[in-house]
Tab-separated table of C-alpha atoms and ligand atoms in Angstrom:
chain	number	residue	atom	x	y	z
A	23	MET	CA	0.000	0.000	0.000
A	24	LYS	CA	1.061	3.560	-0.673
A	25	SER	CA	2.276	5.039	2.587
A	26	VAL	CA	2.323	8.819	2.096
A	27	ILE	CA	-0.684	10.245	0.266
A	28	VAL	CA	-1.510	13.826	-0.654
A	29	LEU	CA	-5.239	14.391	-1.203
A	30	LEU	CA	-6.183	17.084	-3.700
A	31	GLY	CA	-9.678	18.267	-4.533
A	32	PRO	CA	-11.782	21.425	-4.534
A	33	PRO	CA	-14.204	22.336	-1.745
A	34	GLY	CA	-17.275	20.134	-2.165
A	35	SER	CA	-15.372	17.332	-3.940
A	36	GLY	CA	-15.894	14.859	-1.088
A	37	LYS	CA	-12.189	14.848	-0.258
A	38	GLY	CA	-12.908	14.934	3.485
A	39	THR	CA	-15.315	11.992	3.243
A	40	GLN	CA	-12.875	9.856	1.255
A	41	GLY	CA	-10.045	10.744	3.650
A	42	GLU	CA	-12.242	9.600	6.543
A	43	LYS	CA	-12.977	6.307	4.819
A	44	LEU	CA	-9.281	5.712	4.133
A	45	SER	CA	-8.617	6.203	7.784
A	46	GLU	CA	-11.552	4.095	9.055
A	47	GLU	CA	-11.325	1.229	6.582
A	48	LEU	CA	-7.637	1.065	5.708
A	49	GLY	CA	-6.085	2.467	8.891
A	50	TYR	CA	-4.522	5.592	7.434
A	51	THR	CA	-3.647	8.433	9.804
A	52	ARG	CA	-4.881	11.846	8.652
A	53	LEU	CA	-2.453	14.651	9.307
A	54	SER	CA	-4.208	17.994	9.212
A	55	THR	CA	-1.758	20.889	9.235
A	56	GLY	CA	-4.002	23.062	11.408
A	57	ASP	CA	-4.667	20.313	14.005
A	58	MET	CA	-1.002	19.361	14.076
A	59	LEU	CA	0.130	22.918	14.766
A	60	ARG	CA	-2.467	23.467	17.498
A	61	GLU	CA	-1.500	20.196	19.177
A	62	ALA	CA	2.233	20.946	19.113
A	63	VAL	CA	1.604	24.387	20.611
A	64	ARG	CA	-0.632	22.898	23.306
A	65	ASN	CA	1.971	20.268	24.177
A	66	GLY	CA	4.736	22.856	24.263
A	67	THR	CA	7.131	20.789	22.121
A	68	GLU	CA	10.245	22.459	20.736
A	69	LEU	CA	8.750	22.774	17.233
A	70	GLY	CA	5.447	23.807	18.800
A	71	MET	CA	7.034	26.723	20.657
A	72	LYS	CA	8.787	27.843	17.481
A	73	ALA	CA	5.510	27.663	15.552
A	74	LYS	CA	3.760	29.640	18.284
A	75	SER	CA	6.153	32.554	17.954
A	76	TYR	CA	5.285	32.831	14.241
A	77	MET	CA	1.562	32.432	14.843
A	78	ASP	CA	1.542	35.016	17.650
A	79	SER	CA	3.127	37.600	15.383
A	80	GLY	CA	0.632	36.796	12.626
A	81	ALA	CA	3.310	35.389	10.310
A	82	LEU	CA	2.993	32.211	8.246
A	83	VAL	CA	4.622	29.200	9.837
A	84	PRO	CA	7.648	28.279	7.654
A	85	ASN	CA	7.354	25.154	5.500
A	86	ASP	CA	10.353	23.450	7.126
A	87	LEU	CA	8.709	23.672	10.517
A	88	ILE	CA	5.435	22.204	9.261
A	89	ILE	CA	7.325	19.413	7.505
A	90	GLY	CA	9.314	18.775	10.700
A	91	LEU	CA	6.044	18.278	12.577
A	92	MET	CA	4.800	15.960	9.842
A	93	LYS	CA	7.908	13.825	10.068
A	94	GLU	CA	7.437	13.444	13.829
A	95	LYS	CA	3.830	12.353	13.281
A	96	ILE	CA	4.740	9.979	10.469
A	97	ALA	CA	7.347	8.310	12.679
A	98	GLN	CA	4.603	7.651	15.264
A	99	ALA	CA	1.954	6.479	12.751
A	100	LYS	CA	1.369	2.739	12.516
A	101	GLY	CA	0.355	2.605	8.847
A	102	GLY	CA	0.173	5.056	5.981
A	103	VAL	CA	-0.612	8.750	6.336
A	104	ILE	CA	-2.772	11.224	4.431
A	105	LEU	CA	-1.563	14.800	4.280
A	106	ASP	CA	-4.502	17.176	4.568
A	107	GLY	CA	-4.049	20.881	3.786
A	108	PHE	CA	-0.370	20.592	2.838
A	109	PRO	CA	1.133	21.160	0.328
A	110	ARG	CA	-1.056	23.913	-1.092
A	111	THR	CA	1.544	25.426	-3.406
A	112	VAL	CA	4.338	24.144	-5.633
A	113	GLU	CA	6.861	25.802	-3.323
A	114	GLN	CA	5.517	23.746	-0.413
A	115	ALA	CA	5.495	20.598	-2.549
A	116	ASP	CA	9.165	21.177	-3.398
A	117	ALA	CA	10.087	21.698	0.252
A	118	LEU	CA	8.209	18.497	1.126
A	119	ALA	CA	9.918	16.495	-1.645
A	120	GLN	CA	13.312	17.376	-0.219
A	121	GLN	CA	12.494	15.612	3.029
A	122	LEU	CA	9.810	13.073	2.281
A	123	ASP	CA	8.681	10.834	-0.577
A	124	VAL	CA	5.065	11.310	-1.553
A	125	ASP	CA	3.897	7.959	-2.942
A	126	LEU	CA	0.580	9.113	-4.323
A	127	ALA	CA	-1.177	12.402	-5.094
A	128	LEU	CA	-4.859	11.594	-5.301
A	129	ASN	CA	-6.888	14.185	-7.149
A	130	LEU	CA	-10.680	14.161	-6.793
A	131	ASP	CA	-12.020	15.892	-9.861
A	132	VAL	CA	-15.524	17.380	-9.980
A	133	ASP	CA	-16.919	19.896	-12.502
A	134	ASP	CA	-17.540	23.430	-11.260
A	135	ASP	CA	-21.282	23.247	-12.088
A	136	GLU	CA	-21.648	20.181	-9.880
A	137	LEU	CA	-19.598	21.752	-7.071
A	138	ILE	CA	-21.709	24.914	-7.173
A	139	ASN	CA	-24.850	22.776	-7.048
A	140	ARG	CA	-23.522	20.839	-4.043
A	141	LEU	CA	-22.253	23.825	-2.100
A	142	THR	CA	-24.965	26.427	-2.692
A	143	LYS	CA	-27.757	24.035	-1.680
A	144	ARG	CA	-26.381	23.568	1.808
A	145	ARG	CA	-28.433	24.941	4.679
A	146	SER	CA	-27.232	25.234	8.251
A	147	CYS	CA	-28.901	25.443	11.635
A	148	PRO	CA	-27.678	28.408	13.703
A	149	GLN	CA	-28.676	26.711	16.974
A	150	CYS	CA	-27.136	23.228	16.765
A	151	ASN	CA	-24.830	23.551	13.690
A	152	ALA	CA	-26.557	20.682	11.849
A	153	VAL	CA	-25.979	20.851	8.076
A	154	TYR	CA	-28.563	19.861	5.453
A	155	HIS	CA	-28.613	19.717	1.677
A	156	LEU	CA	-31.768	20.667	-0.218
A	157	ILE	CA	-31.389	17.649	-2.550
A	158	TYR	CA	-29.190	15.011	-0.884
A	159	ASN	CA	-30.194	15.469	2.744
A	160	PRO	CA	-33.248	17.728	3.027
A	161	PRO	CA	-34.867	18.565	6.368
A	162	LYS	CA	-38.275	16.927	6.974
A	163	ALA	CA	-40.017	20.321	7.032
A	164	GLU	CA	-38.804	23.043	4.676
A	165	GLY	CA	-36.507	25.535	6.396
A	166	VAL	CA	-36.731	23.868	9.831
A	167	CYS	CA	-34.014	21.892	11.631
A	168	ASP	CA	-35.060	18.246	12.310
A	169	LYS	CA	-33.006	18.118	15.479
A	170	CYS	CA	-33.882	21.318	17.297
A	171	GLY	CA	-36.533	23.190	15.270
A	172	GLY	CA	-34.171	26.079	14.490
A	173	ALA	CA	-34.720	28.187	11.350
A	174	LEU	CA	-32.236	27.034	8.680
A	175	TYR	CA	-30.154	29.583	6.815
A	176	GLN	CA	-27.491	29.747	4.114
A	177	ARG	CA	-24.027	30.494	5.446
A	178	ASP	CA	-22.138	33.265	3.652
A	179	ASP	CA	-19.545	30.640	2.679
A	180	ASP	CA	-22.210	28.733	0.775
A	181	LYS	CA	-23.603	31.664	-1.230
A	182	GLU	CA	-23.037	31.375	-4.965
A	183	GLU	CA	-20.714	34.356	-5.281
A	184	THR	CA	-18.511	33.168	-2.409
A	185	VAL	CA	-18.510	29.583	-3.685
A	186	MET	CA	-17.383	30.733	-7.139
A	187	ASN	CA	-14.622	32.767	-5.573
A	188	ARG	CA	-13.483	29.830	-3.402
A	189	LEU	CA	-13.322	27.629	-6.508
A	190	LYS	CA	-11.361	30.258	-8.414
A	191	VAL	CA	-8.811	30.557	-5.607
A	192	TYR	CA	-8.568	26.771	-5.425
A	193	ARG	CA	-7.977	26.392	-9.174
A	194	GLU	CA	-5.308	29.102	-9.218
A	195	ASN	CA	-3.325	27.555	-6.381
A	196	THR	CA	-3.861	23.911	-7.088
A	197	MET	CA	-3.682	23.507	-10.855
A	198	PRO	CA	0.119	23.986	-10.777
A	199	LEU	CA	0.256	21.368	-8.012
A	200	ILE	CA	-1.638	18.866	-10.153
A	201	ASP	CA	0.856	19.433	-12.988
A	202	TYR	CA	3.704	19.091	-10.507
A	203	TYR	CA	2.629	15.634	-9.313
A	204	GLU	CA	1.738	14.548	-12.826
A	205	LYS	CA	5.325	15.239	-13.894
A	206	LYS	CA	6.574	13.266	-10.896
A	207	GLY	CA	4.422	10.357	-12.026
A	208	THR	CA	2.541	10.079	-8.743
A	209	LEU	CA	-0.785	11.663	-9.748
A	210	VAL	CA	-4.001	9.647	-9.980
A	211	THR	CA	-7.174	11.532	-10.897
A	212	ILE	CA	-10.537	10.117	-9.910
A	213	LYS	CA	-13.906	11.544	-10.955
A	214	GLY	CA	-15.598	12.550	-7.718
A	215	VAL	CA	-19.126	11.824	-8.974
A	216	GLY	CA	-21.387	8.921	-8.066
A	217	SER	CA	-21.967	7.266	-4.717
A	218	ILE	CA	-19.452	7.595	-1.887
A	219	ASP	CA	-18.816	3.833	-2.027
A	220	ASP	CA	-18.260	3.763	-5.790
A	221	ILE	CA	-15.724	6.577	-5.516
A	222	PHE	CA	-14.046	4.829	-2.602
A	223	LYS	CA	-13.586	1.644	-4.674
A	224	GLN	CA	-11.479	3.669	-7.090
A	225	VAL	CA	-9.610	5.308	-4.219
A	226	GLU	CA	-8.812	1.847	-2.794
A	227	LYS	CA	-7.468	0.710	-6.161
A	228	ALA	CA	-5.249	3.795	-6.390
A	229	VAL	CA	-3.656	3.318	-2.960
A	230	GLN	CA	-2.704	-0.318	-3.572
B	10	LIG	ZN1	-30.743	22.601	14.836
């Protein structure tokens, strides 16, 4: 099995869901950059204290430091790992390649029209944070939360204009990354449409 995996995919592609399944069904450890940094700071490790000084001054945490944290986590992991949220740029991918071999870059590809449809039809409950989807997971009564009766609303993040902007930012940053891993020969692109299980079958094939 491939041991270090980078997951790529736009917001709404189902990347989070597939990452969860890889971890639950195949024992992969998910390494989220944000979680990792917060944990290191909380534990007061040497790298954590260094990271904190950057975060406190509002500066970006340097790539080498993030990669250092990743290496510590990978050494502790029992099986393979999935890198979540890193690298986001070619510069970060280069820094990573100097210290670590990425075995597979898995790219979940979904058309913009489909992503907009998925993301703009989300409705949230302000009281209990439950999330619904007007087509895939509608509430029993229109506009009302099943769990607590709260009035559902559309988060600003899920409004069409914001969604289109999020996708644009994603494409600009990530397209070069897709080319980068394609040239390295480690890219596998999977169409992120169909049932979660059907997509996961292809994911499983790619990691073997
Ligand atoms: Zn609710």
